[in-house]
């Protein structure tokens, strides 16, 4: 169990109560807070100081305080102008996620040439840039195809670079959730025409992106980036060849029912496989911001299949895997007895 | 209100998202929850609220969009001016995020017209509300709101705003320039132009490139950031208007005009097509890029020459010229001509036709609110219209915006004098004299202000001092005569006038003055004779005519008591210097409907504590007033033989009470209240408020500055020692100031150096002070005007000539802090004792004033 199970009795009581309620997926979020062993004490105290670790009257109150904490402590505004490095001493601009990290983490030594993968919605880009969806989709698709052919520049690249720069100017310095290319590369052919038909649905399921649900949103257009670890913003005080990739915690993002924290001994997180395939869960990390560019665009696609209905089953399977992999047969046994 | 969305049909039997159900029942509440992150979203919790709204707008179409539009408009109306929204868990960041989400949603959908209209209705006049929540380009609710408005334009009313963003005025962050170009892009095309390429968008980009280059040149912006900004916007605009031939045409013509600086040109060369050839261009000539007309200057001169005398006949030509220049300015953003012409015309007729003058000066100010001339002209025009309060507002604003302009300073003093605020006028003149010792208008004005307070002996001394320094100045001589007269020394006054007459034989003021002194001596016959001659020479002079009447009556009846004020009861020293011919006979302020002359005047704000719903313009007035009152208190306190008048103290206390009602809702009001409380000895209260305010208004540079200053002052008073905690609270805020607004780096270095020296204990503090002052010294060395530098002994590396506000500021810092020694690095600061000596209260107060002046100018909020 993580520090929130004991740090603040009122909050722990709220979490146990909320985690036991059968109503909806938010119960998994409460359980995650109890479970998460990756939260260092300083961060837990910061969360408490923000008023988020309390005996909330309802979900809305908790969510609001959680969002406020995120914006004040994690999704920091990016400093204006160019920045080549993130300074953990700079509390105005560095997310707490990267201010308290284990200097012995093996992920600091991740090969800079290793590729990561990140999925965002095209809506995220277009609402901040004023682009229309069809033109953005068409441009991104041309760039993705050109990238497959080894092109690294040209008018389309320039145009998409400008759009992505415009977008990133408006996005705060939030930690970036990413997977490893190695874990999903089988979903893609050598070019878009060779991809399996439902690669976008499959990618969503593997990466546990339950909030991309066409069942309630209609088809979700997505943009997939593939980029080397080298392109992640460096953190001051770390080696030139090191990049900060850490296991995500419940304090690094908004409440996500499809998230499940890794046992404390893990260096990476693992995504919950939404389709309940009992396969090796895919690794997931968070890292400092990346200046995404056209050259990073791997694919443009559309998620069409609704999220499988039983998130509880997916979580149950995921926890079984974690217990086996971490040799912690009791992991989550207190919080998720109903699923195990 | 509920929304009938027929969700079951829309989702065809699939589960309907909980939030949509909530929205259907209570649209406003559901939207509020979504924007603040409190909505019930189930597995969609991790999604961006803006993404969700975009998806649902796409999926559900009009019924949903219509209800969302109304809910958004309501949300904007209810949330406006609430620094921290009730459901935001006390977080300004969450409030800012909600505004950004609302704005981005509006920007993304053209059918959200009602919400866009609501935003547009509020933003331009009250933009500081959102600015106070901003923390750079990635958390910039104000910028996003402008973007939303830019995407929803059905008219061209906001054109001057967009040009203003493109030119990056001093109080605009560099990353707002893009919104100027986006705004021009969103304008409906002019009536005579169809859709397609838009020259004004291209011109906007060129202007922005120049403005960014200027920021780089001034040292406030990294060149790589500026270059990337230009490249990105150029790419986006060429994508929006894919007409390479037209872009090339504009760029080639612009290059030929040679108006672009080297740096901006190098950036634009890299991103704009520059070869203006191609098959189609040979077939069909491209429309001309708008140009200045070569005859404008000549026409403006001719019209200005006859406006005053032949107003009715000249007006149509003046209007025609201004229309041409306005059209050119709206198409190109080049407002130089329209601003200059409009101000010149307004100035010419400000007394004879002040209503028309006001229309013209407002036109000028609409295009260029960062032109000092527009503000000082505005103040004098408003005075002529007997709108004393408005004249004061314009004069205050001019002073705050242009601290380096002596005319702004004297105009304010002059308005104070003419509105009967004599103590304040005296303080303002004293402040001006100390900052601009070569300014004769201020010296004379100080004498006038003393005279108006019945301090004739002090006025006499002031005039004599002025005459010693400016022997050729007639205003000082006439003032001296008036001061002598006020002391009952009419014969000496007459002698003074007569001495002046030798030098200025055609000055009607002197002629009238002599007549007046003769009357005062009851030399009726001589007075009648003198004034009869004077009236023949100056038949239109009302003062001479009046005096002649008095003399004749006295002569007839042998009047004993004729002790009346002379002509220059409140002489406008500024106007006398600017435009002697335009000077009408002085009219007492009371008659003008301005300020009663008694000390307990109603113009001083009443002491009613609570002002629950002050308008933004009211807040601006209070904030500027409090800034000035503190300056005046300092100016008067620095006069060893002059007690600080109770009227000023009372005014400070009244302001404190009025600001108290607004300090929780307006960043400016919080800052102003806190600094006034410091002045009034309520330091602990000020500190408490500012610590709260800095969380409430994270984007307010002014609040951050005030907090840093109060912390430093407390450190001095409490003799705090240097430790981790005091370094964090006393020193670090100054560094953060420069991060938040790079153009305040000189203030940050000055403040930081002083902060280090405010802490007790040794080497570490001294090292910190040395570091900060060395940075400041280097900056000063690079920015001082060349002629000042050349006077510095040992100077052999004076950089190219600098001018403008930074040159002025550098010079002030050198004079006040470093004295005669140039500082080029830490080696020049081996001995810190001279700087420690400069921390004594009187100089510290001057340094406070210097810090604050730049903050007030550069930071809008």
Short mmCIF file of N, CA, C and O in Angstrom, two decimals, chain B residues 499-589:
data_model
loop_
_atom_site.label_atom_id
_atom_site.label_comp_id
_atom_site.label_asym_id
_atom_site.label_seq_id
_atom_site.Cartn_x
_atom_site.Cartn_y
_atom_site.Cartn_z
N UNK B 499 11.75 95.72 -16.39
CA UNK B 499 13.04 95.14 -16.81
C UNK B 499 12.80 94.08 -17.88
O UNK B 499 13.52 93.99 -18.88
N UNK B 500 11.75 93.30 -17.69
CA UNK B 500 11.43 92.26 -18.68
C UNK B 500 11.01 92.88 -20.02
O UNK B 500 11.30 92.34 -21.09
N UNK B 501 10.32 94.01 -19.91
CA UNK B 501 9.81 94.63 -21.14
C UNK B 501 10.95 95.02 -22.08
O UNK B 501 10.79 95.00 -23.31
N UNK B 502 12.07 95.36 -21.49
CA UNK B 502 13.22 95.69 -22.34
C UNK B 502 13.58 94.52 -23.25
O UNK B 502 13.99 94.70 -24.39
N UNK B 503 13.44 93.33 -22.67
CA UNK B 503 13.84 92.14 -23.44
C UNK B 503 12.71 91.61 -24.32
O UNK B 503 12.94 91.07 -25.39
N UNK B 504 11.47 91.75 -23.82
CA UNK B 504 10.33 91.22 -24.58
C UNK B 504 9.29 92.34 -24.77
O UNK B 504 8.24 92.34 -24.11
N UNK B 505 9.58 93.28 -25.64
CA UNK B 505 8.71 94.46 -25.75
C UNK B 505 7.32 94.15 -26.31
O UNK B 505 6.42 94.97 -26.18
N UNK B 506 7.13 92.98 -26.91
CA UNK B 506 5.85 92.67 -27.52
C UNK B 506 5.06 91.63 -26.73
O UNK B 506 4.16 90.98 -27.28
N UNK B 507 5.41 91.47 -25.50
CA UNK B 507 4.72 90.45 -24.70
C UNK B 507 3.52 91.08 -23.99
O UNK B 507 3.68 91.93 -23.10
N UNK B 508 2.30 90.68 -24.37
CA UNK B 508 1.12 91.31 -23.77
C UNK B 508 1.02 91.03 -22.27
O UNK B 508 0.42 91.83 -21.53
N UNK B 509 1.58 89.90 -21.84
CA UNK B 509 1.50 89.59 -20.40
C UNK B 509 2.25 90.65 -19.61
O UNK B 509 1.80 91.12 -18.56
N UNK B 510 3.40 91.04 -20.13
CA UNK B 510 4.19 92.06 -19.43
C UNK B 510 3.46 93.41 -19.45
O UNK B 510 3.38 94.11 -18.43
N UNK B 511 2.91 93.72 -20.59
CA UNK B 511 2.16 94.98 -20.69
C UNK B 511 1.02 94.98 -19.67
O UNK B 511 0.84 95.95 -18.94
N UNK B 512 0.28 93.94 -19.65
CA UNK B 512 -0.85 93.86 -18.71
C UNK B 512 -0.36 93.86 -17.28
O UNK B 512 -0.98 94.47 -16.39
N UNK B 513 0.76 93.19 -17.03
CA UNK B 513 1.32 93.11 -15.68
C UNK B 513 1.71 94.47 -15.16
O UNK B 513 1.44 94.81 -13.98
N UNK B 514 2.32 95.26 -16.01
CA UNK B 514 2.72 96.61 -15.57
C UNK B 514 1.47 97.42 -15.20
O UNK B 514 1.42 98.09 -14.15
N UNK B 515 0.46 97.31 -16.05
CA UNK B 515 -0.79 98.02 -15.75
C UNK B 515 -1.35 97.58 -14.41
O UNK B 515 -1.79 98.41 -13.60
N UNK B 516 -1.28 96.30 -14.18
CA UNK B 516 -1.82 95.75 -12.94
C UNK B 516 -1.05 96.27 -11.73
O UNK B 516 -1.65 96.61 -10.69
N UNK B 517 0.25 96.34 -11.85
CA UNK B 517 1.04 96.84 -10.70
C UNK B 517 0.77 98.33 -10.47
O UNK B 517 0.79 98.80 -9.33
N UNK B 518 0.51 99.05 -11.53
CA UNK B 518 0.18 100.48 -11.37
C UNK B 518 -1.14 100.63 -10.62
O UNK B 518 -1.29 101.49 -9.74
N UNK B 519 -2.09 99.80 -10.97
CA UNK B 519 -3.37 99.82 -10.26
C UNK B 519 -3.15 99.49 -8.80
O UNK B 519 -3.71 100.14 -7.91
N UNK B 520 -2.32 98.47 -8.57
CA UNK B 520 -2.06 98.06 -7.19
C UNK B 520 -1.44 99.20 -6.39
O UNK B 520 -1.61 99.28 -5.17
N UNK B 521 -0.71 100.06 -7.08
CA UNK B 521 -0.11 101.20 -6.38
C UNK B 521 -1.06 102.40 -6.34
O UNK B 521 -0.66 103.49 -5.92
N UNK B 522 -2.24 102.20 -6.89
CA UNK B 522 -3.27 103.25 -6.98
C UNK B 522 -2.77 104.46 -7.76
O UNK B 522 -3.08 105.58 -7.46
N UNK B 523 -1.95 104.14 -8.72
CA UNK B 523 -1.50 105.22 -9.62
C UNK B 523 -2.44 105.21 -10.81
O UNK B 523 -2.12 104.72 -11.89
N UNK B 524 -3.64 105.72 -10.55
CA UNK B 524 -4.74 105.55 -11.51
C UNK B 524 -4.44 106.16 -12.87
O UNK B 524 -4.69 105.54 -13.91
N UNK B 525 -3.95 107.35 -12.81
CA UNK B 525 -3.71 108.04 -14.09
C UNK B 525 -2.70 107.29 -14.93
O UNK B 525 -2.91 107.06 -16.13
N UNK B 526 -1.60 106.92 -14.28
CA UNK B 526 -0.55 106.19 -15.01
C UNK B 526 -1.08 104.86 -15.53
O UNK B 526 -0.76 104.43 -16.65
N UNK B 527 -1.90 104.24 -14.69
CA UNK B 527 -2.45 102.94 -15.08
C UNK B 527 -3.34 103.08 -16.31
O UNK B 527 -3.25 102.30 -17.27
N UNK B 528 -4.22 104.10 -16.28
CA UNK B 528 -5.11 104.29 -17.44
C UNK B 528 -4.31 104.56 -18.69
O UNK B 528 -4.55 103.98 -19.75
N UNK B 529 -3.33 105.42 -18.53
CA UNK B 529 -2.52 105.78 -19.69
C UNK B 529 -1.79 104.55 -20.26
O UNK B 529 -1.79 104.28 -21.45
N UNK B 530 -1.18 103.78 -19.34
CA UNK B 530 -0.40 102.62 -19.77
C UNK B 530 -1.31 101.56 -20.44
O UNK B 530 -1.01 101.05 -21.51
N UNK B 531 -2.42 101.34 -19.79
CA UNK B 531 -3.31 100.28 -20.30
C UNK B 531 -4.02 100.70 -21.58
O UNK B 531 -4.37 99.86 -22.41
N UNK B 532 -4.25 102.00 -21.73
CA UNK B 532 -4.84 102.46 -22.99
C UNK B 532 -3.88 102.17 -24.14
O UNK B 532 -4.27 101.65 -25.20
N UNK B 533 -2.61 102.45 -23.92
CA UNK B 533 -1.61 102.13 -24.94
C UNK B 533 -1.55 100.63 -25.19
O UNK B 533 -1.50 100.16 -26.33
N UNK B 534 -1.58 99.89 -24.10
CA UNK B 534 -1.49 98.43 -24.22
C UNK B 534 -2.69 97.88 -24.99
O UNK B 534 -2.55 97.00 -25.85
N UNK B 535 -3.88 98.43 -24.71
CA UNK B 535 -5.09 97.95 -25.38
C UNK B 535 -5.04 98.25 -26.87
O UNK B 535 -5.59 97.49 -27.69
N UNK B 536 -4.37 99.35 -27.22
CA UNK B 536 -4.22 99.63 -28.67
C UNK B 536 -3.30 98.61 -29.31
O UNK B 536 -3.52 98.14 -30.41
N UNK B 537 -2.25 98.25 -28.59
CA UNK B 537 -1.29 97.29 -29.17
C UNK B 537 -1.85 95.87 -29.21
O UNK B 537 -1.55 95.09 -30.10
N UNK B 538 -2.64 95.54 -28.17
CA UNK B 538 -3.15 94.15 -28.08
C UNK B 538 -4.67 94.21 -27.91
O UNK B 538 -5.20 93.94 -26.83
N UNK B 539 -5.37 94.60 -28.98
CA UNK B 539 -6.81 94.83 -28.82
C UNK B 539 -7.60 93.57 -28.44
O UNK B 539 -8.68 93.69 -27.86
N UNK B 540 -7.07 92.39 -28.74
CA UNK B 540 -7.85 91.16 -28.45
C UNK B 540 -7.55 90.60 -27.07
O UNK B 540 -8.10 89.56 -26.68
N UNK B 541 -6.68 91.26 -26.33
CA UNK B 541 -6.28 90.69 -25.04
C UNK B 541 -7.31 91.03 -23.96
O UNK B 541 -7.45 92.20 -23.57
N UNK B 542 -8.03 90.05 -23.47
CA UNK B 542 -9.11 90.34 -22.53
C UNK B 542 -8.60 90.86 -21.19
O UNK B 542 -9.26 91.69 -20.55
N UNK B 543 -7.45 90.39 -20.76
CA UNK B 543 -6.94 90.82 -19.46
C UNK B 543 -6.64 92.31 -19.48
O UNK B 543 -7.00 93.05 -18.55
N UNK B 544 -6.01 92.75 -20.56
CA UNK B 544 -5.67 94.18 -20.66
C UNK B 544 -6.94 95.01 -20.69
O UNK B 544 -7.05 96.05 -20.02
N UNK B 545 -7.92 94.49 -21.42
CA UNK B 545 -9.18 95.24 -21.50
C UNK B 545 -9.83 95.34 -20.11
O UNK B 545 -10.30 96.40 -19.69
N UNK B 546 -9.82 94.25 -19.40
CA UNK B 546 -10.43 94.24 -18.06
C UNK B 546 -9.68 95.20 -17.13
O UNK B 546 -10.30 95.99 -16.39
N UNK B 547 -8.38 95.11 -17.18
CA UNK B 547 -7.59 95.96 -16.30
C UNK B 547 -7.81 97.44 -16.62
O UNK B 547 -7.85 98.29 -15.73
N UNK B 548 -7.94 97.72 -17.89
CA UNK B 548 -8.17 99.11 -18.28
C UNK B 548 -9.48 99.62 -17.68
O UNK B 548 -9.56 100.74 -17.15
N UNK B 549 -10.48 98.74 -17.73
CA UNK B 549 -11.77 99.10 -17.14
C UNK B 549 -11.63 99.40 -15.65
O UNK B 549 -12.18 100.38 -15.13
N UNK B 550 -10.87 98.54 -14.97
CA UNK B 550 -10.67 98.72 -13.53
C UNK B 550 -9.95 100.03 -13.26
O UNK B 550 -10.31 100.81 -12.36
N UNK B 551 -8.92 100.29 -14.06
CA UNK B 551 -8.13 101.50 -13.87
C UNK B 551 -8.99 102.74 -14.08
O UNK B 551 -8.92 103.71 -13.31
N UNK B 552 -9.82 102.69 -15.13
CA UNK B 552 -10.67 103.84 -15.42
C UNK B 552 -11.66 104.07 -14.28
O UNK B 552 -11.86 105.21 -13.83
N UNK B 553 -12.21 102.95 -13.80
CA UNK B 553 -13.17 103.07 -12.70
C UNK B 553 -12.47 103.64 -11.46
O UNK B 553 -12.98 104.51 -10.76
N UNK B 554 -11.28 103.14 -11.18
CA UNK B 554 -10.50 103.60 -10.04
C UNK B 554 -10.16 105.08 -10.17
O UNK B 554 -10.23 105.84 -9.20
N UNK B 555 -9.81 105.41 -11.37
CA UNK B 555 -9.45 106.79 -11.61
C UNK B 555 -10.65 107.70 -11.36
O UNK B 555 -10.52 108.76 -10.76
N UNK B 556 -11.81 107.23 -11.82
CA UNK B 556 -13.03 108.03 -11.66
C UNK B 556 -13.44 108.11 -10.20
O UNK B 556 -13.82 109.16 -9.70
N UNK B 557 -13.36 106.95 -9.48
CA UNK B 557 -13.94 106.90 -8.14
C UNK B 557 -12.90 106.92 -7.04
O UNK B 557 -13.25 106.96 -5.86
N UNK B 558 -11.64 106.81 -7.40
CA UNK B 558 -10.59 106.79 -6.39
C UNK B 558 -10.66 105.56 -5.52
O UNK B 558 -10.63 105.63 -4.30
N UNK B 559 -10.84 104.38 -6.15
CA UNK B 559 -10.97 103.11 -5.41
C UNK B 559 -9.73 102.85 -4.57
O UNK B 559 -8.61 103.07 -5.00
N UNK B 560 -10.00 102.35 -3.38
CA UNK B 560 -8.89 102.06 -2.47
C UNK B 560 -8.38 100.64 -2.64
O UNK B 560 -7.18 100.39 -2.67
N UNK B 561 -9.32 99.76 -2.78
CA UNK B 561 -8.92 98.35 -2.72
C UNK B 561 -9.04 97.69 -4.09
O UNK B 561 -10.13 97.44 -4.60
N UNK B 562 -7.92 97.46 -4.69
CA UNK B 562 -7.95 96.79 -5.99
C UNK B 562 -7.08 95.54 -5.98
O UNK B 562 -6.56 95.12 -6.98
N UNK B 563 -6.92 95.05 -4.81
CA UNK B 563 -6.04 93.86 -4.70
C UNK B 563 -6.74 92.65 -5.29
O UNK B 563 -7.48 91.95 -4.64
N UNK B 564 -6.53 92.44 -6.55
CA UNK B 564 -7.10 91.29 -7.24
C UNK B 564 -5.98 90.48 -7.86
O UNK B 564 -4.88 91.00 -8.04
N UNK B 565 -6.25 89.26 -8.16
CA UNK B 565 -5.18 88.47 -8.75
C UNK B 565 -4.76 89.01 -10.10
O UNK B 565 -5.57 89.59 -10.83
N UNK B 566 -3.53 88.81 -10.44
CA UNK B 566 -3.03 89.22 -11.74
C UNK B 566 -3.46 88.26 -12.82
O UNK B 566 -4.26 87.36 -12.59
N UNK B 567 -2.90 88.49 -14.00
CA UNK B 567 -3.28 87.68 -15.15
C UNK B 567 -2.97 86.20 -14.93
O UNK B 567 -3.79 85.33 -15.16
N UNK B 568 -1.78 85.95 -14.43
CA UNK B 568 -1.33 84.57 -14.36
C UNK B 568 -1.64 83.96 -13.00
O UNK B 568 -0.75 83.47 -12.32
N UNK B 569 -2.93 84.03 -12.64
CA UNK B 569 -3.29 83.43 -11.36
C UNK B 569 -2.90 81.97 -11.33
O UNK B 569 -2.44 81.45 -10.34
N UNK B 570 -3.11 81.26 -12.42
CA UNK B 570 -2.58 79.90 -12.52
C UNK B 570 -1.98 79.76 -13.91
O UNK B 570 -2.58 79.16 -14.78
N UNK B 571 -0.85 80.36 -14.11
CA UNK B 571 -0.30 80.38 -15.45
C UNK B 571 0.08 78.98 -15.91
O UNK B 571 0.58 78.19 -15.12
N UNK B 572 -0.22 78.68 -17.12
CA UNK B 572 0.20 77.40 -17.65
C UNK B 572 1.59 77.55 -18.22
O UNK B 572 1.77 78.00 -19.33
N UNK B 573 2.55 77.20 -17.41
CA UNK B 573 3.92 77.34 -17.86
C UNK B 573 4.15 76.49 -19.11
O UNK B 573 4.82 76.91 -20.05
N UNK B 574 3.54 75.31 -19.12
CA UNK B 574 3.71 74.43 -20.27
C UNK B 574 3.20 75.08 -21.54
O UNK B 574 3.87 75.13 -22.55
N UNK B 575 1.98 75.62 -21.43
CA UNK B 575 1.40 76.22 -22.63
C UNK B 575 2.15 77.46 -23.04
O UNK B 575 2.32 77.74 -24.22
N UNK B 576 2.61 78.22 -22.04
CA UNK B 576 3.34 79.43 -22.38
C UNK B 576 4.57 79.08 -23.21
O UNK B 576 4.92 79.80 -24.13
N UNK B 577 5.18 77.98 -22.88
CA UNK B 577 6.37 77.60 -23.63
C UNK B 577 5.98 76.98 -24.96
O UNK B 577 6.55 77.28 -26.00
N UNK B 578 4.94 76.15 -24.93
CA UNK B 578 4.53 75.43 -26.13
C UNK B 578 4.01 76.35 -27.22
O UNK B 578 4.38 76.27 -28.37
N UNK B 579 3.10 77.20 -26.81
CA UNK B 579 2.35 77.92 -27.81
C UNK B 579 1.85 79.24 -27.21
O UNK B 579 0.70 79.37 -26.81
N UNK B 580 2.74 80.22 -27.09
CA UNK B 580 2.38 81.45 -26.38
C UNK B 580 1.17 82.13 -26.99
O UNK B 580 0.32 82.66 -26.28
N UNK B 581 1.06 82.05 -28.31
CA UNK B 581 -0.04 82.77 -28.95
C UNK B 581 -1.39 82.18 -28.60
O UNK B 581 -2.41 82.86 -28.65
N UNK B 582 -1.37 80.91 -28.26
CA UNK B 582 -2.64 80.24 -27.99
C UNK B 582 -3.15 80.51 -26.58
O UNK B 582 -4.23 80.09 -26.22
N UNK B 583 -2.35 81.19 -25.79
CA UNK B 583 -2.68 81.35 -24.39
C UNK B 583 -3.85 82.31 -24.19
O UNK B 583 -3.74 83.49 -24.46
N UNK B 584 -4.98 81.82 -23.73
CA UNK B 584 -6.07 82.73 -23.46
C UNK B 584 -5.90 83.36 -22.08
O UNK B 584 -5.04 82.93 -21.32
N UNK B 585 -6.71 84.32 -21.81
CA UNK B 585 -6.65 84.88 -20.46
C UNK B 585 -7.00 83.78 -19.48
O UNK B 585 -7.87 82.96 -19.74
N UNK B 586 -6.28 83.77 -18.37
CA UNK B 586 -6.52 82.70 -17.41
C UNK B 586 -7.92 82.80 -16.86
O UNK B 586 -8.42 83.88 -16.58
N UNK B 587 -8.57 81.70 -16.75
CA UNK B 587 -9.88 81.66 -16.14
C UNK B 587 -9.77 80.85 -14.87
O UNK B 587 -9.22 79.77 -14.89
N UNK B 588 -10.25 81.37 -13.77
CA UNK B 588 -10.11 80.61 -12.54
C UNK B 588 -10.72 79.22 -12.67
O UNK B 588 -11.73 79.03 -13.35
N UNK B 589 -10.09 78.28 -11.98
CA UNK B 589 -10.53 76.89 -12.08
C UNK B 589 -11.99 76.74 -11.70
O UNK B 589 -12.72 75.96 -12.28
#
